[in-house]
Short mmCIF file of C-alpha atoms in Angstrom, two decimals:
data_model
loop_
_atom_site.label_atom_id
_atom_site.label_comp_id
_atom_site.label_asym_id
_atom_site.label_seq_id
_atom_site.Cartn_x
_atom_site.Cartn_y
_atom_site.Cartn_z
CA UNK X 1 65.83 106.35 117.48
CA UNK X 2 62.37 104.93 116.91
CA UNK X 3 61.63 102.12 119.37
CA UNK X 4 62.22 98.70 117.91
CA UNK X 5 59.10 97.59 119.71
CA UNK X 6 57.19 99.70 117.20
CA UNK X 7 58.84 98.19 114.12
CA UNK X 8 58.80 94.50 114.99
CA UNK X 9 56.59 92.33 112.88
CA UNK X 10 53.57 91.09 114.90
CA UNK X 11 54.73 87.49 114.62
CA UNK X 12 58.19 88.32 115.96
CA UNK X 13 56.78 90.44 118.75
CA UNK X 14 54.37 87.70 119.78
CA UNK X 15 57.16 85.13 119.79
CA UNK X 16 59.35 87.38 121.90
CA UNK X 17 56.62 88.23 124.40
CA UNK X 18 55.80 84.57 124.86
CA UNK X 19 59.42 83.63 125.39
CA UNK X 20 60.30 85.71 128.42
CA UNK X 21 62.13 82.83 130.03
CA UNK X 22 64.25 80.18 128.37
CA UNK X 23 65.31 77.43 130.69
CA UNK X 24 67.55 74.95 128.92
CA UNK X 25 69.66 74.17 125.90
CA UNK X 26 66.60 73.41 123.77
CA UNK X 27 63.22 75.13 123.64
CA UNK X 28 59.99 74.84 121.71
CA UNK X 29 58.57 78.01 120.20
CA UNK X 30 55.55 78.08 117.92
CA UNK X 31 55.84 74.34 117.39
CA UNK X 32 59.39 74.60 116.07
CA UNK X 33 62.19 72.89 117.99
CA UNK X 34 65.50 74.73 118.28
CA UNK X 35 68.21 72.17 118.86
CA UNK X 36 70.46 74.46 120.87
CA UNK X 37 69.62 77.69 122.67
CA UNK X 38 71.98 79.72 124.83
CA UNK X 39 70.69 82.43 127.15
CA UNK X 40 72.91 85.26 128.35
CA UNK X 41 71.69 87.33 131.31
CA UNK X 42 72.74 90.81 130.23
CA UNK X 43 72.82 93.86 132.47
CA UNK X 44 70.95 96.43 130.36
CA UNK X 45 69.05 97.16 127.17
CA UNK X 46 71.14 98.05 124.13
CA UNK X 47 70.88 101.75 123.30
CA UNK X 48 70.63 100.88 119.60
CA UNK X 49 71.64 98.08 117.25
CA UNK X 50 74.12 100.26 115.37
CA UNK X 51 77.51 100.22 117.15
CA UNK X 52 78.53 103.46 115.43
CA UNK X 53 76.01 105.49 117.41
CA UNK X 54 76.21 103.56 120.69
CA UNK X 55 78.75 103.58 123.50
CA UNK X 56 77.60 101.15 126.18
CA UNK X 57 79.01 97.66 126.59
CA UNK X 58 75.42 96.40 126.50
CA UNK X 59 75.14 97.80 122.97
CA UNK X 60 78.44 96.37 121.78
CA UNK X 61 77.60 92.94 123.16
CA UNK X 62 74.10 92.95 121.68
CA UNK X 63 75.05 94.43 118.30
CA UNK X 64 78.75 94.54 117.40
CA UNK X 65 79.71 91.07 118.64
CA UNK X 66 76.57 89.35 117.39
CA UNK X 67 75.38 91.02 114.19
CA UNK X 68 78.54 92.58 112.75
CA UNK X 69 82.24 92.27 111.94
CA UNK X 70 85.09 94.77 111.65
CA UNK X 71 87.85 95.10 109.05
CA UNK X 72 90.23 93.62 111.61
CA UNK X 73 89.40 92.03 114.96
CA UNK X 74 91.18 90.97 118.11
CA UNK X 75 91.99 87.29 118.12
CA UNK X 76 89.76 85.56 120.71
CA UNK X 77 91.04 85.98 124.23
CA UNK X 78 93.93 88.26 123.22
CA UNK X 79 94.83 91.86 122.41
CA UNK X 80 96.44 90.78 119.11
CA UNK X 81 94.87 92.17 115.94
CA UNK X 82 94.06 89.66 113.21
CA UNK X 83 92.25 89.55 109.86
CA UNK X 84 88.47 89.73 109.63
CA UNK X 85 86.62 91.39 106.73
CA UNK X 86 90.07 92.46 105.55
CA UNK X 87 92.11 89.36 104.73
CA UNK X 88 95.40 91.28 104.77
CA UNK X 89 96.83 94.78 104.69
CA UNK X 90 99.95 96.73 103.68
CA UNK X 91 101.44 99.76 105.42
CA UNK X 92 103.46 102.37 103.57
CA UNK X 93 107.04 103.09 104.56
CA UNK X 94 106.07 106.44 106.09
CA UNK X 95 103.36 104.79 108.21
CA UNK X 96 100.60 107.00 106.80
CA UNK X 97 98.89 104.75 104.24
CA UNK X 98 97.11 101.47 105.08
CA UNK X 99 95.84 99.40 102.17
CA UNK X 100 93.30 96.71 103.07
CA UNK X 101 92.55 93.72 100.88
CA UNK X 102 88.96 92.69 101.50
CA UNK X 103 87.53 89.21 101.82
CA UNK X 104 85.50 87.93 98.86
CA UNK X 105 82.16 86.12 99.11
CA UNK X 106 81.02 87.55 102.45
CA UNK X 107 77.24 87.79 102.55
CA UNK X 108 75.12 90.29 104.41
CA UNK X 109 72.18 88.97 106.39
CA UNK X 110 68.53 89.30 105.39
CA UNK X 111 65.42 90.21 107.35
CA UNK X 112 61.78 90.75 106.49
CA UNK X 113 62.48 94.32 105.36
CA UNK X 114 65.63 93.76 103.32
CA UNK X 115 67.39 91.11 101.22
CA UNK X 116 70.82 91.97 99.82
CA UNK X 117 71.53 91.67 96.10
CA UNK X 118 75.31 91.73 96.43
CA UNK X 119 78.12 90.61 98.75
CA UNK X 120 80.13 92.84 101.09
CA UNK X 121 82.63 95.05 99.24
CA UNK X 122 84.59 98.30 99.40
CA UNK X 123 81.47 100.48 99.12
CA UNK X 124 80.30 99.23 102.53
CA UNK X 125 83.65 100.16 104.10
CA UNK X 126 83.55 103.66 102.67
CA UNK X 127 79.93 104.11 103.77
CA UNK X 128 80.65 102.95 107.34
CA UNK X 129 83.51 105.41 107.80
CA UNK X 130 82.23 108.33 105.74
CA UNK X 131 78.86 108.29 107.47
CA UNK X 132 80.74 109.03 110.69
CA UNK X 133 83.53 111.30 109.51
CA UNK X 134 81.85 113.51 106.90
CA UNK X 135 79.13 115.92 108.00
CA UNK X 136 78.17 116.33 104.33
CA UNK X 137 77.63 112.62 103.80
CA UNK X 138 73.94 112.09 102.92
CA UNK X 139 73.60 109.53 105.73
CA UNK X 140 75.59 111.37 108.40
CA UNK X 141 72.53 112.59 110.34
CA UNK X 142 70.74 109.24 110.40
CA UNK X 143 70.17 108.02 113.94
CA UNK X 144 70.84 111.50 115.29
CA UNK X 145 74.25 112.05 113.71
CA UNK X 146 76.14 111.60 116.98
CA UNK X 147 79.23 109.41 116.72
CA UNK X 148 80.75 109.66 120.18
CA UNK X 149 83.43 106.99 119.86
CA UNK X 150 84.57 108.13 116.41
CA UNK X 151 84.94 111.73 117.55
CA UNK X 152 86.35 111.00 120.99
CA UNK X 153 89.14 108.80 119.67
CA UNK X 154 90.12 111.36 117.05
CA UNK X 155 89.36 109.29 113.95
CA UNK X 156 87.91 112.31 112.19
CA UNK X 157 91.15 114.28 112.43
CA UNK X 158 93.40 111.24 111.97
CA UNK X 159 91.97 110.04 108.64
CA UNK X 160 92.87 112.35 105.76
CA UNK X 161 91.03 110.38 103.09
CA UNK X 162 89.69 106.93 102.22
CA UNK X 163 90.00 105.70 98.63
CA UNK X 164 88.33 102.79 96.89
CA UNK X 165 91.15 101.27 94.87
CA UNK X 166 88.82 98.61 93.48
CA UNK X 167 85.81 96.62 94.69
CA UNK X 168 87.93 94.68 97.17
CA UNK X 169 90.73 97.11 98.02
CA UNK X 170 90.48 100.18 100.26
CA UNK X 171 93.26 102.60 101.16
CA UNK X 172 93.24 104.80 104.28
CA UNK X 173 95.61 107.78 104.22
CA UNK X 174 96.33 109.32 107.62
CA UNK X 175 97.29 112.87 108.47
CA UNK X 176 100.20 111.50 110.50
CA UNK X 177 101.65 108.11 111.44
CA UNK X 178 99.73 106.56 114.32
CA UNK X 179 100.78 103.42 116.19
CA UNK X 180 97.25 102.93 117.56
CA UNK X 181 95.45 103.02 114.20
CA UNK X 182 95.29 99.32 113.41
CA UNK X 183 94.09 98.34 116.89
CA UNK X 184 91.65 101.24 116.68
CA UNK X 185 90.03 99.70 113.61
CA UNK X 186 89.26 96.57 115.66
CA UNK X 187 87.05 98.50 118.07
CA UNK X 188 83.39 97.56 118.05
CA UNK X 189 82.02 100.95 116.98
CA UNK X 190 83.70 100.49 113.57
CA UNK X 191 81.53 97.50 112.68
CA UNK X 192 80.91 97.43 108.94
CA UNK X 193 77.38 98.40 107.90
CA UNK X 194 75.48 97.62 104.70
CA UNK X 195 75.31 100.54 102.26
CA UNK X 196 72.69 98.73 100.21
CA UNK X 197 70.35 98.36 103.19
CA UNK X 198 70.74 102.04 104.01
CA UNK X 199 69.97 103.10 100.45
CA UNK X 200 66.87 100.91 100.28
CA UNK X 201 65.50 101.82 103.72
CA UNK X 202 65.95 105.54 103.07
CA UNK X 203 64.26 105.18 99.69
CA UNK X 204 61.40 103.28 101.33
CA UNK X 205 60.90 106.01 103.92
CA UNK X 206 61.90 103.78 106.84
CA UNK X 207 65.40 105.01 107.77
CA UNK X 208 64.89 104.01 111.43
CA UNK X 209 65.20 100.36 110.40
CA UNK X 210 68.87 100.86 109.54
CA UNK X 211 69.79 101.20 113.20
CA UNK X 212 66.94 99.26 114.82
CA UNK X 213 66.77 96.20 112.55
CA UNK X 214 70.20 96.10 110.89
CA UNK X 215 71.84 93.46 108.78
CA UNK X 216 75.53 92.69 109.19
CA UNK X 217 78.01 90.00 108.22
CA UNK X 218 78.27 88.56 111.74
CA UNK X 219 77.42 85.22 113.34
CA UNK X 220 73.84 85.98 114.43
CA UNK X 221 70.77 87.57 112.84
CA UNK X 222 68.56 89.84 114.95
CA UNK X 223 65.06 88.37 115.16
CA UNK X 224 63.20 90.25 117.89
CA UNK X 225 63.64 92.70 120.73
CA UNK X 226 61.37 93.58 123.64
CA UNK X 227 62.92 96.35 125.78
CA UNK X 228 63.53 95.39 129.41
CA UNK X 229 62.87 91.76 128.52
CA UNK X 230 64.99 90.13 125.84
CA UNK X 231 66.80 90.22 122.51
CA UNK X 232 66.52 87.12 120.31
CA UNK X 233 68.88 86.05 117.53
CA UNK X 234 69.09 83.16 115.08
CA UNK X 235 72.33 81.62 113.88
CA UNK X 236 73.58 83.05 110.59
CA UNK X 237 73.87 79.87 108.53
CA UNK X 238 75.84 81.79 105.87
CA UNK X 239 78.40 83.20 108.31
CA UNK X 240 81.76 83.38 106.53
CA UNK X 241 83.62 81.84 109.47
CA UNK X 242 81.12 78.96 109.60
CA UNK X 243 77.66 78.76 111.13
CA UNK X 244 77.53 79.06 114.95
CA UNK X 245 77.03 75.86 116.94
CA UNK X 246 74.00 77.27 118.76
CA UNK X 247 70.79 77.83 116.82
CA UNK X 248 69.24 80.50 119.02
CA UNK X 249 70.91 83.14 121.17
CA UNK X 250 68.87 85.07 123.74
CA UNK X 251 69.96 88.12 125.71
CA UNK X 252 67.70 88.12 128.79
CA UNK X 253 67.84 91.70 130.06
CA UNK X 254 68.43 91.41 133.82
CA UNK X 255 69.59 94.69 135.39
CA UNK X 256 69.51 93.43 139.00
CA UNK X 257 72.79 91.59 139.73
CA UNK X 258 71.26 89.35 142.42
CA UNK X 259 68.58 88.26 139.98
CA UNK X 260 71.27 87.29 137.49
CA UNK X 261 72.82 85.10 140.18
CA UNK X 262 69.49 83.38 140.83
CA UNK X 263 68.91 82.82 137.13
CA UNK X 264 72.26 81.28 136.35
CA UNK X 265 72.05 79.01 139.39
CA UNK X 266 68.60 77.87 138.17
CA UNK X 267 69.95 77.34 134.62
CA UNK X 268 67.60 80.03 133.31
CA UNK X 269 70.70 81.50 131.69
CA UNK X 270 73.97 79.80 130.91
CA UNK X 271 76.23 82.88 130.95
CA UNK X 272 75.68 86.03 133.01
CA UNK X 273 77.00 89.56 133.25
CA UNK X 274 79.10 90.21 136.38
CA UNK X 275 77.41 89.32 139.68
CA UNK X 276 77.72 91.40 142.85
CA UNK X 277 81.15 90.74 144.40
CA UNK X 278 79.48 89.36 147.52
CA UNK X 279 77.93 86.53 145.46
CA UNK X 280 81.10 85.30 143.77
CA UNK X 281 82.15 82.86 146.49
CA UNK X 282 78.72 81.22 146.43
CA UNK X 283 78.86 80.87 142.65
CA UNK X 284 82.34 79.32 142.85
CA UNK X 285 80.97 76.67 145.20
CA UNK X 286 78.27 75.61 142.74
CA UNK X 287 79.42 72.39 141.02
CA UNK X 288 77.61 73.33 137.82
CA UNK X 289 79.13 76.80 137.44
CA UNK X 290 82.60 78.08 136.55
CA UNK X 291 83.58 81.64 137.44
CA UNK X 292 86.15 83.26 135.15
CA UNK X 293 88.19 86.23 136.37
CA UNK X 294 89.24 89.27 134.36
CA UNK X 295 91.84 91.60 135.87
CA UNK X 296 92.63 95.24 135.64
CA UNK X 297 91.44 96.59 132.27
CA UNK X 298 88.89 99.06 133.62
CA UNK X 299 88.43 102.18 135.73
CA UNK X 300 85.57 103.54 137.81
CA UNK X 301 85.69 107.32 138.19
CA UNK X 302 84.10 110.26 139.93
CA UNK X 303 84.06 113.03 137.35
CA UNK X 304 83.61 116.80 137.61
CA UNK X 305 81.95 118.91 134.90
CA UNK X 306 84.33 121.87 134.75
CA UNK X 307 81.76 123.95 132.83
CA UNK X 308 79.50 123.98 135.93
CA UNK X 309 80.76 126.38 138.55
CA UNK X 310 82.41 126.16 140.96
CA UNK X 311 83.80 122.91 139.52
CA UNK X 312 85.86 124.97 137.10
CA UNK X 313 88.08 125.81 140.09
CA UNK X 314 90.78 123.14 140.53
CA UNK X 315 90.79 123.79 144.27
CA UNK X 316 87.13 122.74 144.51
CA UNK X 317 87.69 119.64 142.38
CA UNK X 318 90.72 118.65 144.45
CA UNK X 319 88.82 119.24 147.69
CA UNK X 320 85.90 117.09 146.58
CA UNK X 321 88.30 114.34 145.52
CA UNK X 322 90.26 114.45 148.79
CA UNK X 323 87.03 114.34 150.82
CA UNK X 324 86.18 110.90 149.43
CA UNK X 325 87.37 107.85 151.34
CA UNK X 326 88.15 105.72 148.30
CA UNK X 327 89.47 102.79 150.33
CA UNK X 328 86.22 102.58 152.30
CA UNK X 329 84.30 102.66 149.01
CA UNK X 330 86.40 99.88 147.52
CA UNK X 331 85.92 97.77 150.64
CA UNK X 332 82.15 98.29 150.70
CA UNK X 333 81.25 98.37 147.01
CA UNK X 334 83.81 96.03 145.47
CA UNK X 335 83.91 93.58 148.39
CA UNK X 336 87.47 92.40 147.81
CA UNK X 337 87.22 92.43 144.02
CA UNK X 338 88.71 95.88 143.46
CA UNK X 339 91.73 98.04 144.19
CA UNK X 340 92.02 101.77 144.83
CA UNK X 341 93.00 103.39 141.53
CA UNK X 342 96.16 105.44 141.06
CA UNK X 343 95.16 106.63 137.59
CA UNK X 344 92.50 106.34 134.90
CA UNK X 345 95.02 104.13 133.07
CA UNK X 346 94.51 100.52 134.22
CA UNK X 347 97.58 99.13 136.04
CA UNK X 348 98.32 96.45 133.45
CA UNK X 349 98.79 99.06 130.71
CA UNK X 350 101.84 100.88 129.43
CA UNK X 351 102.92 103.83 131.58
CA UNK X 352 100.28 103.47 134.30
CA UNK X 353 101.06 105.39 137.48
CA UNK X 354 100.05 104.39 141.00
CA UNK X 355 99.45 107.69 142.82
CA UNK X 356 96.46 109.83 141.85
CA UNK X 357 97.46 112.52 144.37
CA UNK X 358 94.04 112.59 146.05
CA UNK X 359 94.65 110.69 149.28
CA UNK X 360 91.79 110.87 151.80
CA UNK X 361 92.20 114.17 153.65
CA UNK X 362 88.98 115.78 154.98
CA UNK X 363 90.86 118.55 156.77
CA UNK X 364 92.80 119.37 153.61
CA UNK X 365 89.54 119.35 151.68
CA UNK X 366 87.98 121.87 154.09
CA UNK X 367 91.03 124.12 153.77
CA UNK X 368 90.86 124.10 149.97
CA UNK X 369 87.12 124.81 149.99
CA UNK X 370 87.69 127.75 152.32
CA UNK X 371 90.44 129.11 150.05
CA UNK X 372 88.05 128.85 147.12
CA UNK X 373 85.32 130.73 149.00
CA UNK X 374 83.10 127.74 149.67
CA UNK X 375 83.58 127.12 153.38
CA UNK X 376 79.87 126.36 153.63
CA UNK X 377 76.74 126.28 151.54
CA UNK X 378 78.12 124.51 148.46
CA UNK X 379 75.44 122.39 146.77
CA UNK X 380 76.03 120.18 143.74
CA UNK X 381 74.34 117.31 141.97
CA UNK X 382 75.93 113.86 141.99
CA UNK X 383 74.83 111.63 139.13
CA UNK X 384 74.93 107.85 139.57
CA UNK X 385 74.37 105.11 136.97
CA UNK X 386 71.21 102.99 137.40
CA UNK X 387 72.93 99.74 136.41
CA UNK X 388 75.82 97.67 137.69
CA UNK X 389 78.87 97.91 135.49
CA UNK X 390 82.08 95.87 135.50
CA UNK X 391 83.97 98.94 136.71
CA UNK X 392 81.33 99.90 139.29
CA UNK X 393 79.09 97.13 140.63
CA UNK X 394 76.88 99.44 142.71
CA UNK X 395 76.89 103.11 141.73
CA UNK X 396 73.96 103.92 144.02
CA UNK X 397 75.84 102.70 147.08
CA UNK X 398 79.00 104.49 145.94
CA UNK X 399 77.06 107.74 145.48
CA UNK X 400 75.56 107.45 148.96
CA UNK X 401 79.03 107.01 150.49
CA UNK X 402 80.40 109.99 148.54
CA UNK X 403 77.38 112.05 149.58
CA UNK X 404 78.10 111.24 153.25
CA UNK X 405 81.82 112.04 152.84
CA UNK X 406 81.04 115.39 151.26
CA UNK X 407 78.55 116.24 154.01
CA UNK X 408 81.41 115.88 156.51
CA UNK X 409 83.25 118.77 154.79
CA UNK X 410 80.15 120.95 154.44
CA UNK X 411 79.12 120.06 150.87
CA UNK X 412 75.52 119.10 150.20
CA UNK X 413 74.79 116.88 147.22
CA UNK X 414 71.67 115.53 145.55
CA UNK X 415 71.94 112.08 143.95
CA UNK X 416 70.46 111.99 140.44
CA UNK X 417 69.86 108.99 138.20
CA UNK X 418 68.06 108.08 134.98
CA UNK X 419 67.46 105.00 132.85
CA UNK X 420 70.82 103.86 131.44
CA UNK X 421 70.42 105.15 127.89
CA UNK X 422 69.02 108.45 129.15
CA UNK X 423 71.84 108.72 131.70
CA UNK X 424 74.44 108.38 128.96
CA UNK X 425 72.63 110.87 126.72
CA UNK X 426 72.21 113.51 129.40
CA UNK X 427 75.76 113.23 130.76
CA UNK X 428 77.13 113.44 127.21
CA UNK X 429 75.18 116.70 126.86
CA UNK X 430 76.78 118.01 130.08
CA UNK X 431 73.73 118.32 132.34
CA UNK X 432 75.54 116.92 135.40
CA UNK X 433 77.74 118.53 138.03
CA UNK X 434 79.64 115.56 139.44
CA UNK X 435 79.05 112.08 138.04
CA UNK X 436 79.96 108.43 138.36
CA UNK X 437 81.03 106.55 135.26
CA UNK X 438 84.12 104.81 133.94
CA UNK X 439 84.94 102.28 131.29
CA UNK X 440 86.61 99.09 130.24
CA UNK X 441 89.54 99.33 127.85
CA UNK X 442 88.71 98.53 124.24
CA UNK X 443 92.23 97.58 123.12
CA UNK X 444 94.63 97.51 126.07
CA UNK X 445 96.42 100.73 125.02
CA UNK X 446 96.58 103.76 127.38
CA UNK X 447 95.55 106.10 124.57
CA UNK X 448 92.14 104.45 124.46
CA UNK X 449 91.01 105.36 127.97
CA UNK X 450 92.79 108.72 128.13
CA UNK X 451 91.42 109.89 124.79
CA UNK X 452 87.89 108.63 125.31
CA UNK X 453 87.47 110.07 128.80
CA UNK X 454 89.56 113.24 128.64
CA UNK X 455 90.53 114.42 125.13
CA UNK X 456 89.42 117.71 123.62
CA UNK X 457 87.83 115.76 120.77
CA UNK X 458 85.90 113.92 123.50
CA UNK X 459 84.39 117.21 124.70
CA UNK X 460 82.95 117.80 121.24
CA UNK X 461 81.92 114.18 120.84
CA UNK X 462 80.33 113.82 124.27
CA UNK X 463 82.57 111.11 125.74
CA UNK X 464 84.57 113.61 127.83
CA UNK X 465 81.84 114.24 130.36
CA UNK X 466 84.16 116.37 132.49
CA UNK X 467 84.25 118.75 129.51
CA UNK X 468 87.87 119.50 130.40
CA UNK X 469 90.24 120.37 127.54
CA UNK X 470 93.94 120.98 128.20
CA UNK X 471 96.34 121.84 125.36
CA UNK X 472 99.41 120.39 127.07
CA UNK X 473 97.58 117.14 127.80
CA UNK X 474 96.32 117.02 124.22
CA UNK X 475 99.85 117.53 122.87
CA UNK X 476 101.04 114.53 124.89
CA UNK X 477 98.22 112.39 123.52
CA UNK X 478 99.31 113.31 119.99
CA UNK X 479 102.95 112.45 120.80
CA UNK X 480 101.94 109.10 122.28
CA UNK X 481 100.09 108.12 119.12
CA UNK X 482 103.17 108.72 116.96
CA UNK X 483 105.95 107.32 119.18
CA UNK X 484 106.78 103.69 118.38
CA UNK X 485 109.22 102.94 121.20
CA UNK X 486 107.39 101.55 124.29
CA UNK X 487 109.72 103.29 126.74
CA UNK X 488 109.16 106.62 125.02
CA UNK X 489 105.39 106.09 125.02
CA UNK X 490 105.41 105.13 128.70
CA UNK X 491 107.24 108.36 129.56
CA UNK X 492 104.77 110.41 127.51
CA UNK X 493 101.77 108.86 129.26
CA UNK X 494 103.47 109.39 132.62
CA UNK X 495 103.59 113.13 131.87
CA UNK X 496 99.96 113.09 130.75
CA UNK X 497 98.90 111.46 134.01
CA UNK X 498 100.90 114.05 135.96
CA UNK X 499 98.68 116.74 134.39
CA UNK X 500 95.58 114.82 135.47
CA UNK X 501 96.99 114.57 138.99
CA UNK X 502 97.40 118.37 139.11
CA UNK X 503 94.13 119.30 137.40
CA UNK X 504 91.76 116.60 138.78
CA UNK X 505 89.07 116.62 136.05
CA UNK X 506 88.23 113.17 137.41
CA UNK X 507 88.99 111.30 140.60
CA UNK X 508 89.99 107.71 139.83
CA UNK X 509 88.13 105.46 142.30
CA UNK X 510 88.85 101.82 141.57
CA UNK X 511 89.97 99.12 139.19
CA UNK X 512 87.82 96.04 139.56
CA UNK X 513 88.29 92.33 139.18
CA UNK X 514 85.48 91.25 136.86
CA UNK X 515 83.87 87.86 137.41
CA UNK X 516 81.97 86.13 134.58
CA UNK X 517 79.93 83.08 135.67
CA UNK X 518 79.16 80.40 133.09
CA UNK X 519 77.40 77.05 133.34
CA UNK X 520 79.69 74.07 132.83
CA UNK X 521 77.42 72.97 129.99
CA UNK X 522 78.80 75.89 127.95
CA UNK X 523 81.63 74.85 125.63
CA UNK X 524 84.32 76.89 123.84
CA UNK X 525 83.62 80.08 125.78
CA UNK X 526 86.67 82.38 125.65
CA UNK X 527 87.02 85.19 128.17
CA UNK X 528 87.40 88.50 126.34
CA UNK X 529 90.27 90.59 127.81
CA UNK X 530 88.08 93.69 127.59
CA UNK X 531 85.02 92.14 129.22
CA UNK X 532 82.85 91.94 126.10
CA UNK X 533 80.67 88.94 125.18
CA UNK X 534 81.23 86.99 121.96
CA UNK X 535 79.18 83.83 121.37
CA UNK X 536 80.20 83.14 117.76
CA UNK X 537 82.18 79.99 118.58
CA UNK X 538 80.31 78.91 121.71
CA UNK X 539 78.57 75.54 121.92
CA UNK X 540 76.39 74.01 124.60
CA UNK X 541 76.39 70.40 125.71
CA UNK X 542 73.32 68.34 124.88
#
């Protein structure tokens, strides 16, 4: 993607460069007073402003939740799906056809490069999905043509066809009934894009603007972006749910967790991405700050790329997993805000198991390595994220502890890291041996995490960074998507997790308690159950 720095208008770039710090609920920029400004201290740059081609939470917060809407969306603070750009929908008796009735009068945003001539309609829905699912679509290769979420979650094989019934009615026909389909449509990567903008930008020879300066139907309009500094938005006064209460929204990019703590305490930001666990008690004692807690919808993992030998040998993977003192890691890295994981499925979800089968056993690890012919001399790379994440607040420290644990059983490892976007790109391409990553659930269903991290579709799409594909595991995923009875689904996912316990493509490390600090001047903030940030309804006290 072409850098947005290169496509910003000079006036916008100048404004953004001048405004590297916003201190209160009102600011003065260029002589113009903004009545209400809210600053969010985010943890990383967005990879892009098109949710379809991004995967990081930083992208979804900065793009999907601000600029766009989906056909259906989770009701604030819940896992319940409700209407959004689709006002209502019908499901056929066989569970294979979903007919969506679209909302009338929804306007796309404008920017200096594009002004829409029509409202949102069925053509935009077809474009959004067909760009991702159809390799022959004329816009499929825009932005690199990589749709990791869409492929990893099996949307390409699930959707048989999409028909435009009329301008405001769209019918999806599935290859098989799927109980996760509706919740799947609420995921951020399926934000509805503007076909008209794409057509005009391609015709103008500026296709990069589609993904770097997009227009959506959401609550905020992207104004400016300076990488490693800030993203600035203006309220969308034509937003179909009603204009936001705040006039200006700023994402202040603040990768260092301790710096985020300093900034929110100084009122330089009013909401912040998770602080280091060691700082939570201090934040709770601040009379001007409220700390909200989010439990159990994430997983931090140590993964093994099975295509890199000798990690294709289950004995080596199991040995490396058993050599890691996960409890010591949780104590040191999560500082009381995490629990040792029994599975990649978060404990609050259907069918989650509690025993990963990789208890700390250095002697057992040495025995397995010897059996596999690697009693000594094994060297592998260990990749660690450069940013704090809700599921792993300090990957560098975790990697150092794993490195020391492995050294005790005769395994040498080199810690590797890259800038966040580059880290995701390179691990998706399979450059790593072992790696640290994880995720927060998008919809509260076990299929979400299992499919994204470990499905065969995920190998092709890049989300399955272990590059492990197991036919029996895949069959269970398919069965879980069709079964409607919760007890039956729980049993299916129990069997799937038993395969993971035997094969160890990843070692589950921890589930974390996520803390979100907000200033008490912030009104109407609703904690998202999946840890995402949505400021559409937020207000700030004068």
